[in-house]
Amino acid sequence: MPPTPIELADHRSAMLRFARRKIRDEDLAEDAVQDALAAALASRESFQGQSALRTWLIGILNHKIQDTFRREGRYVSLGGTSDDDDGGDRELERLAWEQDDDYHDPLRQVARNRLGEALHSEIDALPATLKDVFVMQVLEGADTAQVCKELEITEANCWVRLHRARKRLSERMSEHLS
């Protein structure tokens, strides 16, 4: 039996919390949740109960968040999802995406090269279960469905592994960013 619109709406606050952690922009988070709920409502007949309703909704929301970032020209945070560790994440994001005017400064280039080497070393040191997901999805740009199929894991497990890899990298790279 498909979920009712009220059952879907009951999960809105959890979805909004999830979206806020990923997007960190109130309006875009709200839009992503609304889009996800509308998509869930339109395809609620396809919900077969093989997972919890909230898990199904968060999966839809994850796709809508990716759509939002593609549309807005942004990207998902490299670090963890709690507000407590935002400082290191923001610094890592700034270094990763900053466009310096003095890009050809030899000292900055050496620092960038060392940071890149340290990052590659930390990626190589990840456990294989985390490394495979991180490399395929973040570095190679594979979509979630492709990663899940190739590694024979669920979408939820894929997102958990990706989160753990990002969190570990963020923690391990913090010493290089101080």
GROMACS .gro file of N, CA and C in nm, residues 31-144:
model
  342
   31ASP      N    1   1.379   2.436  -0.092
   31ASP     CA    2   1.341   2.400  -0.229
   31ASP      C    3   1.368   2.253  -0.258
   32ALA      N    4   1.484   2.203  -0.213
   32ALA     CA    5   1.518   2.063  -0.237
   32ALA      C    6   1.419   1.969  -0.167
   33VAL      N    7   1.380   2.005  -0.044
   33VAL     CA    8   1.283   1.922   0.030
   33VAL      C    9   1.148   1.925  -0.041
   34GLN      N   10   1.106   2.041  -0.086
   34GLN     CA   11   0.977   2.051  -0.157
   34GLN      C   12   0.980   1.970  -0.285
   35ASP      N   13   1.091   1.980  -0.358
   35ASP     CA   14   1.105   1.902  -0.482
   35ASP      C   15   1.101   1.753  -0.453
   36ALA      N   16   1.171   1.712  -0.345
   36ALA     CA   17   1.174   1.570  -0.309
   36ALA      C   18   1.036   1.520  -0.268
   37LEU      N   19   0.965   1.600  -0.190
   37LEU     CA   20   0.831   1.559  -0.149
   37LEU      C   21   0.736   1.552  -0.268
   38ALA      N   22   0.749   1.647  -0.359
   38ALA     CA   23   0.664   1.645  -0.479
   38ALA      C   24   0.695   1.521  -0.564
   39ALA      N   25   0.825   1.488  -0.578
   39ALA     CA   26   0.863   1.369  -0.654
   39ALA      C   27   0.814   1.242  -0.585
   40ALA      N   28   0.825   1.239  -0.453
   40ALA     CA   29   0.778   1.122  -0.377
   40ALA      C   30   0.627   1.107  -0.391
   41LEU      N   31   0.557   1.218  -0.385
   41LEU     CA   32   0.411   1.214  -0.399
   41LEU      C   33   0.373   1.163  -0.538
   42ALA      N   34   0.444   1.210  -0.639
   42ALA     CA   35   0.414   1.169  -0.776
   42ALA      C   36   0.447   1.021  -0.801
   43SER      N   37   0.546   0.969  -0.728
   43SER     CA   38   0.586   0.830  -0.753
   43SER      C   39   0.561   0.740  -0.632
   44ARG      N   40   0.470   0.778  -0.546
   44ARG     CA   41   0.447   0.702  -0.423
   44ARG      C   42   0.398   0.560  -0.450
   45GLU      N   43   0.341   0.538  -0.566
   45GLU     CA   44   0.296   0.403  -0.603
   45GLU      C   45   0.416   0.309  -0.618
   46SER      N   46   0.533   0.365  -0.648
   46SER     CA   47   0.651   0.281  -0.668
   46SER      C   48   0.716   0.239  -0.536
   47PHE      N   49   0.677   0.301  -0.425
   47PHE     CA   50   0.733   0.263  -0.295
   47PHE      C   51   0.681   0.124  -0.259
   48GLN      N   52   0.774   0.031  -0.243
   48GLN     CA   53   0.736  -0.108  -0.219
   48GLN      C   54   0.760  -0.153  -0.075
   49GLY      N   55   0.809  -0.065   0.009
   49GLY     CA   56   0.831  -0.099   0.148
   49GLY      C   57   0.955  -0.182   0.173
   50GLN      N   58   1.046  -0.189   0.077
   50GLN     CA   59   1.169  -0.266   0.095
   50GLN      C   60   1.266  -0.194   0.188
   51SER      N   61   1.244  -0.066   0.208
   51SER     CA   62   1.322   0.012   0.303
   51SER      C   63   1.223   0.096   0.383
   52ALA      N   64   1.273   0.161   0.486
   52ALA     CA   65   1.187   0.249   0.564
   52ALA      C   66   1.145   0.366   0.476
   53LEU      N   67   1.029   0.419   0.503
   53LEU     CA   68   0.978   0.532   0.424
   53LEU      C   69   1.075   0.650   0.430
   54ARG      N   70   1.130   0.678   0.548
   54ARG     CA   71   1.223   0.790   0.561
   54ARG      C   72   1.348   0.766   0.477
   55THR      N   73   1.397   0.644   0.473
   55THR     CA   74   1.515   0.611   0.392
   55THR      C   75   1.486   0.636   0.244
   56TRP      N   76   1.370   0.596   0.201
   56TRP     CA   77   1.329   0.618   0.061
   56TRP      C   78   1.323   0.768   0.032
   57LEU      N   79   1.265   0.844   0.124
   57LEU     CA   80   1.252   0.989   0.105
   57LEU      C   81   1.389   1.057   0.105
   58ILE      N   82   1.477   1.016   0.194
   58ILE     CA   83   1.612   1.076   0.199
   58ILE      C   84   1.688   1.043   0.070
   59GLY      N   85   1.667   0.924   0.016
   59GLY     CA   86   1.729   0.890  -0.112
   59GLY      C   87   1.683   0.983  -0.223
   60ILE      N   88   1.553   1.009  -0.227
   60ILE     CA   89   1.500   1.104  -0.326
   60ILE      C   90   1.558   1.242  -0.301
   61LEU      N   91   1.562   1.282  -0.174
   61LEU     CA   92   1.616   1.413  -0.138
   61LEU      C   93   1.762   1.426  -0.180
   62ASN      N   94   1.840   1.320  -0.162
   62ASN     CA   95   1.981   1.324  -0.204
   62ASN      C   96   1.993   1.356  -0.352
   63HIS      N   97   1.909   1.295  -0.433
   63HIS     CA   98   1.911   1.324  -0.577
   63HIS      C   99   1.870   1.468  -0.604
   64LYS      N  100   1.772   1.517  -0.532
   64LYS     CA  101   1.728   1.656  -0.551
   64LYS      C  102   1.837   1.754  -0.509
   65ILE      N  103   1.911   1.719  -0.403
   65ILE     CA  104   2.022   1.805  -0.359
   65ILE      C  105   2.129   1.809  -0.467
   66GLN      N  106   2.161   1.694  -0.525
   66GLN     CA  107   2.257   1.692  -0.635
   66GLN      C  108   2.209   1.777  -0.751
   67ASP      N  109   2.080   1.768  -0.782
   67ASP     CA  110   2.023   1.852  -0.888
   67ASP      C  111   2.037   2.000  -0.852
   68THR      N  112   2.014   2.032  -0.726
   68THR     CA  113   2.025   2.171  -0.681
   68THR      C  114   2.167   2.223  -0.701
   69PHE      N  115   2.266   2.143  -0.663
   69PHE     CA  116   2.404   2.187  -0.680
   69PHE      C  117   2.443   2.199  -0.825
   70ARG      N  118   2.396   2.110  -0.907
   70ARG     CA  119   2.423   2.123  -1.051
   70ARG      C  120   2.359   2.251  -1.105
   71ARG      N  121   2.236   2.275  -1.064
   71ARG     CA  122   2.163   2.392  -1.112
   71ARG      C  123   2.225   2.522  -1.059
   72GLU      N  124   2.268   2.521  -0.934
   72GLU     CA  125   2.322   2.642  -0.872
   72GLU      C  126   2.472   2.657  -0.892
   73GLY      N  127   2.536   2.557  -0.954
   73GLY     CA  128   2.679   2.566  -0.979
   73GLY      C  129   2.762   2.552  -0.852
   74ARG      N  130   2.711   2.477  -0.756
   74ARG     CA  131   2.782   2.457  -0.630
   74ARG      C  132   2.815   2.311  -0.614
   75TYR      N  133   2.868   2.273  -0.498
   75TYR     CA  134   2.903   2.136  -0.473
   75TYR      C  135   2.876   2.101  -0.328
   76VAL      N  136   2.866   1.974  -0.299
   76VAL     CA  137   2.841   1.925  -0.164
   76VAL      C  138   2.968   1.940  -0.082
   77SER      N  139   2.953   1.974   0.044
   77SER     CA  140   3.065   1.992   0.135
   77SER      C  141   3.154   1.869   0.139
   78LEU      N  142   3.285   1.891   0.148
   78LEU     CA  143   3.379   1.781   0.156
   78LEU      C  144   3.383   1.716   0.293
   79GLY      N  145   3.340   1.787   0.396
   79GLY     CA  146   3.357   1.735   0.531
   79GLY      C  147   3.234   1.670   0.587
   80GLY      N  148   3.232   1.658   0.721
   80GLY     CA  149   3.120   1.597   0.791
   80GLY      C  150   2.996   1.681   0.782
   81THR      N  151   2.889   1.634   0.845
   81THR     CA  152   2.762   1.703   0.831
   81THR      C  153   2.718   1.774   0.957
   82SER      N  154   2.796   1.771   1.064
   82SER     CA  155   2.753   1.841   1.184
   82SER      C  156   2.808   1.982   1.183
   83ASP      N  157   2.738   2.071   1.249
   83ASP     CA  158   2.781   2.210   1.254
   83ASP      C  159   2.906   2.227   1.339
   84ASP      N  160   2.940   2.128   1.422
   84ASP     CA  161   3.055   2.139   1.511
   84ASP      C  162   3.187   2.142   1.435
   85ASP      N  163   3.194   2.078   1.319
   85ASP     CA  164   3.322   2.068   1.249
   85ASP      C  165   3.324   2.150   1.121
   86ASP      N  166   3.245   2.256   1.116
   86ASP     CA  167   3.238   2.340   0.997
   86ASP      C  168   3.369   2.411   0.966
   87GLY      N  169   3.445   2.450   1.067
   87GLY     CA  170   3.565   2.529   1.046
   87GLY      C  171   3.664   2.459   0.955
   88GLY      N  172   3.701   2.336   0.986
   88GLY     CA  173   3.796   2.261   0.905
   88GLY      C  174   3.742   2.234   0.766
   89ASP      N  175   3.612   2.205   0.759
   89ASP     CA  176   3.550   2.178   0.629
   89ASP      C  177   3.556   2.301   0.540
   90ARG      N  178   3.524   2.414   0.596
   90ARG     CA  179   3.525   2.537   0.516
   90ARG      C  180   3.665   2.568   0.467
   91GLU      N  181   3.764   2.547   0.553
   91GLU     CA  182   3.903   2.572   0.514
   91GLU      C  183   3.945   2.477   0.402
   92LEU      N  184   3.907   2.350   0.415
   92LEU     CA  185   3.939   2.252   0.311
   92LEU      C  186   3.872   2.289   0.179
   93GLU      N  187   3.744   2.329   0.187
   93GLU     CA  188   3.672   2.371   0.066
   93GLU      C  189   3.736   2.495   0.004
   94ARG      N  190   3.773   2.590   0.089
   94ARG     CA  191   3.834   2.713   0.038
   94ARG      C  192   3.962   2.681  -0.036
   95LEU      N  193   4.046   2.596   0.023
   95LEU     CA  194   4.171   2.561  -0.042
   95LEU      C  195   4.148   2.483  -0.170
   96ALA      N  196   4.048   2.398  -0.170
   96ALA     CA  197   4.022   2.314  -0.286
   96ALA      C  198   3.967   2.393  -0.404
   97TRP      N  199   3.891   2.497  -0.378
   97TRP     CA  200   3.820   2.564  -0.487
   97TRP      C  201   3.860   2.710  -0.509
   98GLU      N  202   3.952   2.759  -0.427
   98GLU     CA  203   3.992   2.899  -0.436
   98GLU      C  204   4.064   2.926  -0.568
   99GLN      N  205   4.035   3.039  -0.628
   99GLN     CA  206   4.104   3.082  -0.749
   99GLN      C  207   4.195   3.197  -0.713
  100ASP      N  208   4.323   3.167  -0.689
  100ASP     CA  209   4.419   3.270  -0.649
  100ASP      C  210   4.463   3.352  -0.769
  101ASP      N  211   4.480   3.483  -0.745
  101ASP     CA  212   4.533   3.571  -0.848
  101ASP      C  213   4.681   3.541  -0.871
  102ASP      N  214   4.750   3.502  -0.763
  102ASP     CA  215   4.893   3.476  -0.775
  102ASP      C  216   4.919   3.326  -0.780
  103TYR      N  217   4.847   3.257  -0.866
  103TYR     CA  218   4.856   3.112  -0.879
  103TYR      C  219   4.998   3.066  -0.913
  104HIS      N  220   5.072   3.147  -0.982
  104HIS     CA  221   5.205   3.107  -1.027
  104HIS      C  222   5.315   3.141  -0.928
  105ASP      N  223   5.280   3.186  -0.809
  105ASP     CA  224   5.377   3.212  -0.703
  105ASP      C  225   5.443   3.079  -0.666
  106PRO      N  226   5.576   3.066  -0.679
  106PRO     CA  227   5.643   2.938  -0.654
  106PRO      C  228   5.620   2.884  -0.513
  107LEU      N  229   5.619   2.969  -0.412
  107LEU     CA  230   5.596   2.921  -0.276
  107LEU      C  231   5.456   2.864  -0.260
  108ARG      N  232   5.359   2.932  -0.317
  108ARG     CA  233   5.221   2.881  -0.311
  108ARG      C  234   5.208   2.751  -0.390
  109GLN      N  235   5.277   2.742  -0.500
  109GLN     CA  236   5.271   2.620  -0.582
  109GLN      C  237   5.330   2.501  -0.505
  110VAL      N  238   5.442   2.524  -0.436
  110VAL     CA  239   5.502   2.417  -0.355
  110VAL      C  240   5.405   2.376  -0.245
  111ALA      N  241   5.343   2.474  -0.179
  111ALA     CA  242   5.246   2.442  -0.072
  111ALA      C  243   5.128   2.364  -0.128
  112ARG      N  244   5.079   2.403  -0.246
  112ARG     CA  245   4.969   2.331  -0.310
  112ARG      C  246   5.010   2.187  -0.343
  113ASN      N  247   5.130   2.172  -0.397
  113ASN     CA  248   5.178   2.038  -0.432
  113ASN      C  249   5.188   1.949  -0.308
  114ARG      N  250   5.240   2.005  -0.199
  114ARG     CA  251   5.252   1.927  -0.075
  114ARG      C  252   5.114   1.891  -0.020
  115LEU      N  253   5.021   1.985  -0.028
  115LEU     CA  254   4.885   1.958   0.018
  115LEU      C  255   4.822   1.848  -0.068
  116GLY      N  256   4.842   1.857  -0.198
  116GLY     CA  257   4.790   1.754  -0.288
  116GLY      C  258   4.851   1.617  -0.261
  117GLU      N  259   4.981   1.614  -0.236
  117GLU     CA  260   5.047   1.487  -0.204
  117GLU      C  261   4.993   1.430  -0.073
  118ALA      N  262   4.975   1.517   0.026
  118ALA     CA  263   4.922   1.471   0.155
  118ALA      C  264   4.780   1.417   0.138
  119LEU      N  265   4.698   1.486   0.057
  119LEU     CA  266   4.561   1.440   0.034
  119LEU      C  267   4.561   1.304  -0.035
  120HIS      N  268   4.642   1.288  -0.137
  120HIS     CA  269   4.650   1.159  -0.207
  120HIS      C  270   4.698   1.049  -0.113
  121SER      N  271   4.792   1.081  -0.027
  121SER     CA  272   4.842   0.984   0.070
  121SER      C  273   4.732   0.943   0.167
  122GLU      N  274   4.653   1.039   0.213
  122GLU     CA  275   4.544   1.010   0.306
  122GLU      C  276   4.433   0.930   0.236
  123ILE      N  277   4.407   0.960   0.111
  123ILE     CA  278   4.307   0.882   0.035
  123ILE      C  279   4.355   0.738   0.022
  124ASP      N  280   4.483   0.720  -0.009
  124ASP     CA  281   4.539   0.584  -0.021
  124ASP      C  282   4.532   0.509   0.111
  125ALA      N  283   4.538   0.581   0.223
  125ALA     CA  284   4.537   0.518   0.355
  125ALA      C  285   4.397   0.481   0.403
  126LEU      N  286   4.294   0.526   0.332
  126LEU     CA  287   4.158   0.491   0.372
  126LEU      C  288   4.137   0.340   0.361
  127PRO      N  289   4.052   0.285   0.448
  127PRO     CA  290   4.015   0.143   0.430
  127PRO      C  291   3.951   0.126   0.292
  128ALA      N  292   3.970   0.010   0.234
  128ALA     CA  293   3.924  -0.015   0.096
  128ALA      C  294   3.775   0.013   0.078
  129THR      N  295   3.694  -0.018   0.179
  129THR     CA  296   3.549   0.003   0.166
  129THR      C  297   3.516   0.151   0.152
  130LEU      N  298   3.592   0.237   0.219
  130LEU     CA  299   3.568   0.381   0.209
  130LEU      C  300   3.637   0.440   0.086
  131LYS      N  301   3.758   0.393   0.062
  131LYS     CA  302   3.837   0.445  -0.050
  131LYS      C  303   3.767   0.421  -0.184
  132ASP      N  304   3.714   0.302  -0.204
  132ASP     CA  305   3.650   0.269  -0.331
  132ASP      C  306   3.534   0.364  -0.361
  133VAL      N  307   3.449   0.386  -0.261
  133VAL     CA  308   3.334   0.475  -0.281
  133VAL      C  309   3.382   0.618  -0.306
  134PHE      N  310   3.477   0.665  -0.225
  134PHE     CA  311   3.526   0.803  -0.239
  134PHE      C  312   3.589   0.826  -0.376
  135VAL      N  313   3.676   0.735  -0.418
  135VAL     CA  314   3.744   0.752  -0.546
  135VAL      C  315   3.644   0.750  -0.661
  136MET      N  316   3.554   0.652  -0.660
  136MET     CA  317   3.458   0.641  -0.770
  136MET      C  318   3.365   0.762  -0.778
  137GLN      N  319   3.311   0.803  -0.662
  137GLN     CA  320   3.210   0.907  -0.666
  137GLN      C  321   3.269   1.047  -0.670
  138VAL      N  322   3.370   1.074  -0.589
  138VAL     CA  323   3.423   1.210  -0.580
  138VAL      C  324   3.529   1.237  -0.686
  139LEU      N  325   3.624   1.148  -0.700
  139LEU     CA  326   3.734   1.175  -0.793
  139LEU      C  327   3.699   1.140  -0.938
  140GLU      N  328   3.627   1.029  -0.956
  140GLU     CA  329   3.593   0.988  -1.092
  140GLU      C  330   3.458   1.040  -1.139
  141GLY      N  331   3.376   1.091  -1.046
  141GLY     CA  332   3.248   1.149  -1.082
  141GLY      C  333   3.138   1.050  -1.116
  142ALA      N  334   3.152   0.926  -1.072
  142ALA     CA  335   3.049   0.826  -1.099
  142ALA      C  336   2.923   0.859  -1.018
  143ASP      N  337   2.807   0.831  -1.075
  143ASP     CA  338   2.685   0.857  -1.001
  143ASP      C  339   2.661   0.745  -0.900
  144THR      N  340   2.575   0.773  -0.803
  144THR     CA  341   2.551   0.681  -0.693
  144THR      C  342   2.506   0.544  -0.740
   0.00000   0.00000   0.00000
